[in-house]
Amino acid sequence: MTHRIGVYPGTFDPITLGHMDIIRRGAKLVDMLVIGVTTNAAKSPMFSDDERIAMVEREVASIGDATIRVVGFNSLLMDFAESVGASTVIRGIRGVTDFEYEYQLTGMNRQLNNRVETVFLMADVALQPIASRLVKEIALYGGEIGKFVTPPIRDEVVARVAEKKG
């Protein structure tokens, strides 16, 4: 019997309810879902790699009926997928802009490794507007982010904003 491994990559800075939706749904498509937490310096991370990994581990612990691993990585996605034995990459799509970017990325990734398929999951309609970048921006201006993240993540983001404002 083949063991199907999928990878859901992202920066998760911070992990949002939208991410959690894709994780729950993506975990049903594979035998094991590896959440790859990576750094994208262009996104100006609020949290360190270790902090983001710990956040994701804590948030996915509540998903009891799935086999999920959280792994940090700093390499090409296709190299990471190969290293964990994944045959699938799972990507969340919020709208047309995401699709255009992901379409191009998928084409490039297929050139790098055509043994790994990419599966797009549309975000739940209620969660489509949520983006980590916007959550951070709202928090930086003192807005309430509780509709977009879990209470523990909200507390961590609010604390980090207060720390940065010193």
mmCIF file of C-alpha atoms in Angstrom:
data_model
loop_
_atom_site.group_PDB
_atom_site.id
_atom_site.type_symbol
_atom_site.label_atom_id
_atom_site.label_comp_id
_atom_site.label_asym_id
_atom_site.label_seq_id
_atom_site.Cartn_x
_atom_site.Cartn_y
_atom_site.Cartn_z
ATOM 1 C CA MET A 1 0.000 0.000 0.000
ATOM 2 C CA THR A 2 1.358 3.400 -0.977
ATOM 3 C CA HIS A 3 1.732 5.992 1.748
ATOM 4 C CA ARG A 4 0.622 9.336 0.285
ATOM 5 C CA ILE A 5 2.536 12.297 1.698
ATOM 6 C CA GLY A 6 1.537 15.875 0.970
ATOM 7 C CA VAL A 7 3.333 19.111 1.730
ATOM 8 C CA TYR A 8 1.605 22.360 2.644
ATOM 9 C CA PRO A 9 4.311 25.056 2.533
ATOM 10 C CA GLY A 10 4.143 28.600 3.821
ATOM 11 C CA THR A 11 5.608 31.221 6.071
ATOM 12 C CA PHE A 12 2.665 31.129 8.513
ATOM 13 C CA ASP A 13 3.597 34.535 9.934
ATOM 14 C CA PRO A 14 1.221 34.209 11.729
ATOM 15 C CA ILE A 15 -0.876 31.111 11.067
ATOM 16 C CA THR A 16 -4.458 32.183 10.342
ATOM 17 C CA LEU A 17 -7.892 30.580 10.345
ATOM 18 C CA GLY A 18 -7.530 30.392 6.559
ATOM 19 C CA HIS A 19 -4.353 28.326 6.910
ATOM 20 C CA MET A 20 -6.095 26.059 9.408
ATOM 21 C CA ASP A 21 -8.970 25.492 6.980
ATOM 22 C CA ILE A 22 -6.560 24.396 4.227
ATOM 23 C CA ILE A 23 -4.636 22.196 6.702
ATOM 24 C CA ARG A 24 -7.804 20.414 7.893
ATOM 25 C CA ARG A 25 -9.060 19.851 4.359
ATOM 26 C CA GLY A 26 -5.654 19.018 2.887
ATOM 27 C CA ALA A 27 -4.968 16.437 5.596
ATOM 28 C CA LYS A 28 -7.990 14.467 4.348
ATOM 29 C CA LEU A 29 -6.395 14.089 0.911
ATOM 30 C CA VAL A 30 -3.179 12.409 2.044
ATOM 31 C CA ASP A 31 -2.037 9.852 4.599
ATOM 32 C CA MET A 32 0.402 12.337 6.123
ATOM 33 C CA LEU A 33 0.507 16.111 5.730
ATOM 34 C CA VAL A 34 3.870 17.781 6.252
ATOM 35 C CA ILE A 35 3.504 21.467 6.982
ATOM 36 C CA GLY A 36 6.668 23.118 5.722
ATOM 37 C CA VAL A 37 7.399 26.353 7.550
ATOM 38 C CA THR A 38 9.813 28.453 5.541
ATOM 39 C CA THR A 39 11.296 31.924 5.565
ATOM 40 C CA ASN A 40 10.536 34.484 2.914
ATOM 41 C CA ALA A 41 12.690 37.500 3.749
ATOM 42 C CA ALA A 42 10.665 39.606 1.291
ATOM 43 C CA LYS A 43 7.673 39.212 3.617
ATOM 44 C CA SER A 44 9.452 40.817 6.642
ATOM 45 C CA PRO A 45 8.615 38.118 9.182
ATOM 46 C CA MET A 46 7.233 39.237 12.529
ATOM 47 C CA PHE A 47 8.176 35.937 14.180
ATOM 48 C CA SER A 48 11.337 33.831 13.987
ATOM 49 C CA ASP A 49 11.393 30.436 12.274
ATOM 50 C CA ASP A 50 11.315 28.632 15.638
ATOM 51 C CA GLU A 51 8.428 30.769 16.897
ATOM 52 C CA ARG A 52 6.382 30.102 13.743
ATOM 53 C CA ILE A 53 7.077 26.363 13.889
ATOM 54 C CA ALA A 54 5.957 26.302 17.551
ATOM 55 C CA MET A 55 2.790 28.266 16.683
ATOM 56 C CA VAL A 56 1.874 25.881 13.885
ATOM 57 C CA GLU A 57 2.599 22.807 16.023
ATOM 58 C CA ARG A 58 0.378 24.147 18.796
ATOM 59 C CA GLU A 59 -2.461 25.051 16.413
ATOM 60 C CA VAL A 60 -2.509 21.719 14.542
ATOM 61 C CA ALA A 61 -2.377 19.677 17.772
ATOM 62 C CA SER A 62 -6.173 20.066 17.958
ATOM 63 C CA ILE A 63 -6.650 18.206 14.665
ATOM 64 C CA GLY A 64 -6.899 14.743 16.143
ATOM 65 C CA ASP A 65 -7.900 12.574 13.192
ATOM 66 C CA ALA A 66 -4.969 13.366 10.897
ATOM 67 C CA THR A 67 -1.270 12.591 10.732
ATOM 68 C CA ILE A 68 0.460 15.965 10.559
ATOM 69 C CA ARG A 69 4.138 16.877 10.939
ATOM 70 C CA VAL A 70 5.499 20.409 11.136
ATOM 71 C CA VAL A 71 8.976 20.886 9.652
ATOM 72 C CA GLY A 72 11.058 23.988 9.046
ATOM 73 C CA PHE A 73 12.827 24.256 5.704
ATOM 74 C CA ASN A 74 15.017 26.671 3.826
ATOM 75 C CA SER A 75 15.374 25.254 0.321
ATOM 76 C CA LEU A 76 13.544 24.986 -2.961
ATOM 77 C CA LEU A 77 10.043 23.624 -2.379
ATOM 78 C CA MET A 78 10.577 20.741 -4.806
ATOM 79 C CA ASP A 79 13.785 19.725 -3.008
ATOM 80 C CA PHE A 80 11.938 19.845 0.322
ATOM 81 C CA ALA A 81 9.034 17.811 -1.079
ATOM 82 C CA GLU A 82 11.465 15.194 -2.359
ATOM 83 C CA SER A 83 13.310 15.067 0.986
ATOM 84 C CA VAL A 84 10.111 14.212 2.905
ATOM 85 C CA GLY A 85 8.870 11.768 0.250
ATOM 86 C CA ALA A 86 5.913 13.900 -0.820
ATOM 87 C CA SER A 87 4.040 13.251 -4.038
ATOM 88 C CA THR A 88 1.735 16.251 -3.609
ATOM 89 C CA VAL A 89 2.014 19.935 -2.763
ATOM 90 C CA ILE A 90 -1.144 21.508 -1.390
ATOM 91 C CA ARG A 91 -1.735 25.199 -1.979
ATOM 92 C CA GLY A 92 -4.593 27.401 -0.820
ATOM 93 C CA ILE A 93 -6.156 29.817 -3.280
ATOM 94 C CA ARG A 94 -8.108 32.856 -2.092
ATOM 95 C CA GLY A 95 -8.815 34.472 -5.432
ATOM 96 C CA VAL A 96 -7.699 35.232 -8.964
ATOM 97 C CA THR A 97 -4.485 36.976 -7.906
ATOM 98 C CA ASP A 98 -3.421 33.929 -5.866
ATOM 99 C CA PHE A 99 -4.271 31.657 -8.791
ATOM 100 C CA GLU A 100 -2.144 33.620 -11.260
ATOM 101 C CA TYR A 101 0.864 33.529 -8.935
ATOM 102 C CA GLU A 102 0.380 29.859 -8.009
ATOM 103 C CA TYR A 103 -0.151 28.886 -11.662
ATOM 104 C CA GLN A 104 3.241 30.358 -12.582
ATOM 105 C CA LEU A 105 4.921 28.838 -9.519
ATOM 106 C CA THR A 106 3.447 25.420 -10.277
ATOM 107 C CA GLY A 107 4.761 25.559 -13.836
ATOM 108 C CA MET A 108 8.250 26.343 -12.607
ATOM 109 C CA ASN A 109 8.054 23.628 -9.948
ATOM 110 C CA ARG A 110 6.997 21.049 -12.556
ATOM 111 C CA GLN A 111 10.134 21.928 -14.516
ATOM 112 C CA LEU A 112 12.192 21.272 -11.387
ATOM 113 C CA ASN A 113 10.432 18.038 -10.389
ATOM 114 C CA ASN A 114 7.577 16.586 -12.434
ATOM 115 C CA ARG A 115 7.044 13.722 -9.959
ATOM 116 C CA VAL A 116 5.294 16.055 -7.519
ATOM 117 C CA GLU A 117 1.759 17.236 -8.298
ATOM 118 C CA THR A 118 0.257 20.477 -7.002
ATOM 119 C CA VAL A 119 -3.312 20.496 -5.725
ATOM 120 C CA PHE A 120 -5.161 23.798 -5.274
ATOM 121 C CA LEU A 121 -7.797 24.114 -2.578
ATOM 122 C CA MET A 122 -10.119 27.089 -2.703
ATOM 123 C CA ALA A 123 -10.310 28.883 0.613
ATOM 124 C CA ASP A 124 -13.630 28.768 2.416
ATOM 125 C CA VAL A 125 -15.687 31.769 1.272
ATOM 126 C CA ALA A 126 -15.792 33.236 4.787
ATOM 127 C CA LEU A 127 -11.992 32.992 5.055
ATOM 128 C CA GLN A 128 -10.965 34.190 1.578
ATOM 129 C CA PRO A 129 -9.978 37.736 2.578
ATOM 130 C CA ILE A 130 -7.610 36.578 5.333
ATOM 131 C CA ALA A 131 -3.896 37.053 4.666
ATOM 132 C CA SER A 132 -1.114 36.994 7.248
ATOM 133 C CA ARG A 133 0.262 40.248 5.815
ATOM 134 C CA LEU A 134 -3.070 41.992 6.397
ATOM 135 C CA VAL A 135 -3.465 40.496 9.875
ATOM 136 C CA LYS A 136 -0.080 41.980 10.836
ATOM 137 C CA GLU A 137 -0.964 45.337 9.306
ATOM 138 C CA ILE A 138 -4.291 45.512 11.155
ATOM 139 C CA ALA A 139 -2.538 44.612 14.421
ATOM 140 C CA LEU A 140 0.191 47.226 13.870
ATOM 141 C CA TYR A 141 -2.513 49.903 13.641
ATOM 142 C CA GLY A 142 -4.308 48.659 16.758
ATOM 143 C CA GLY A 143 -7.152 46.877 14.994
ATOM 144 C CA GLU A 144 -8.835 43.740 16.293
ATOM 145 C CA ILE A 145 -7.582 40.564 14.610
ATOM 146 C CA GLY A 146 -9.630 38.032 16.583
ATOM 147 C CA LYS A 147 -11.805 37.229 13.543
ATOM 148 C CA PHE A 148 -8.779 36.050 11.577
ATOM 149 C CA VAL A 149 -6.684 34.018 14.049
ATOM 150 C CA THR A 150 -7.203 31.880 17.141
ATOM 151 C CA PRO A 151 -7.084 33.596 20.575
ATOM 152 C CA PRO A 152 -3.546 32.336 21.396
ATOM 153 C CA ILE A 153 -2.209 33.632 18.054
ATOM 154 C CA ARG A 154 -4.012 36.947 18.571
ATOM 155 C CA ASP A 155 -2.325 37.303 21.961
ATOM 156 C CA GLU A 156 1.115 36.536 20.488
ATOM 157 C CA VAL A 157 0.675 39.017 17.631
ATOM 158 C CA VAL A 158 -0.590 41.755 19.977
ATOM 159 C CA ALA A 159 2.336 41.117 22.351
ATOM 160 C CA ARG A 160 4.854 41.257 19.471
ATOM 161 C CA VAL A 161 3.367 44.527 18.196
ATOM 162 C CA ALA A 162 3.618 46.028 21.701
ATOM 163 C CA GLU A 163 7.217 44.790 21.939
ATOM 164 C CA LYS A 164 8.138 46.372 18.594
ATOM 165 C CA LYS A 165 6.525 49.689 19.539
ATOM 166 C CA GLY A 166 8.602 49.494 22.734
#
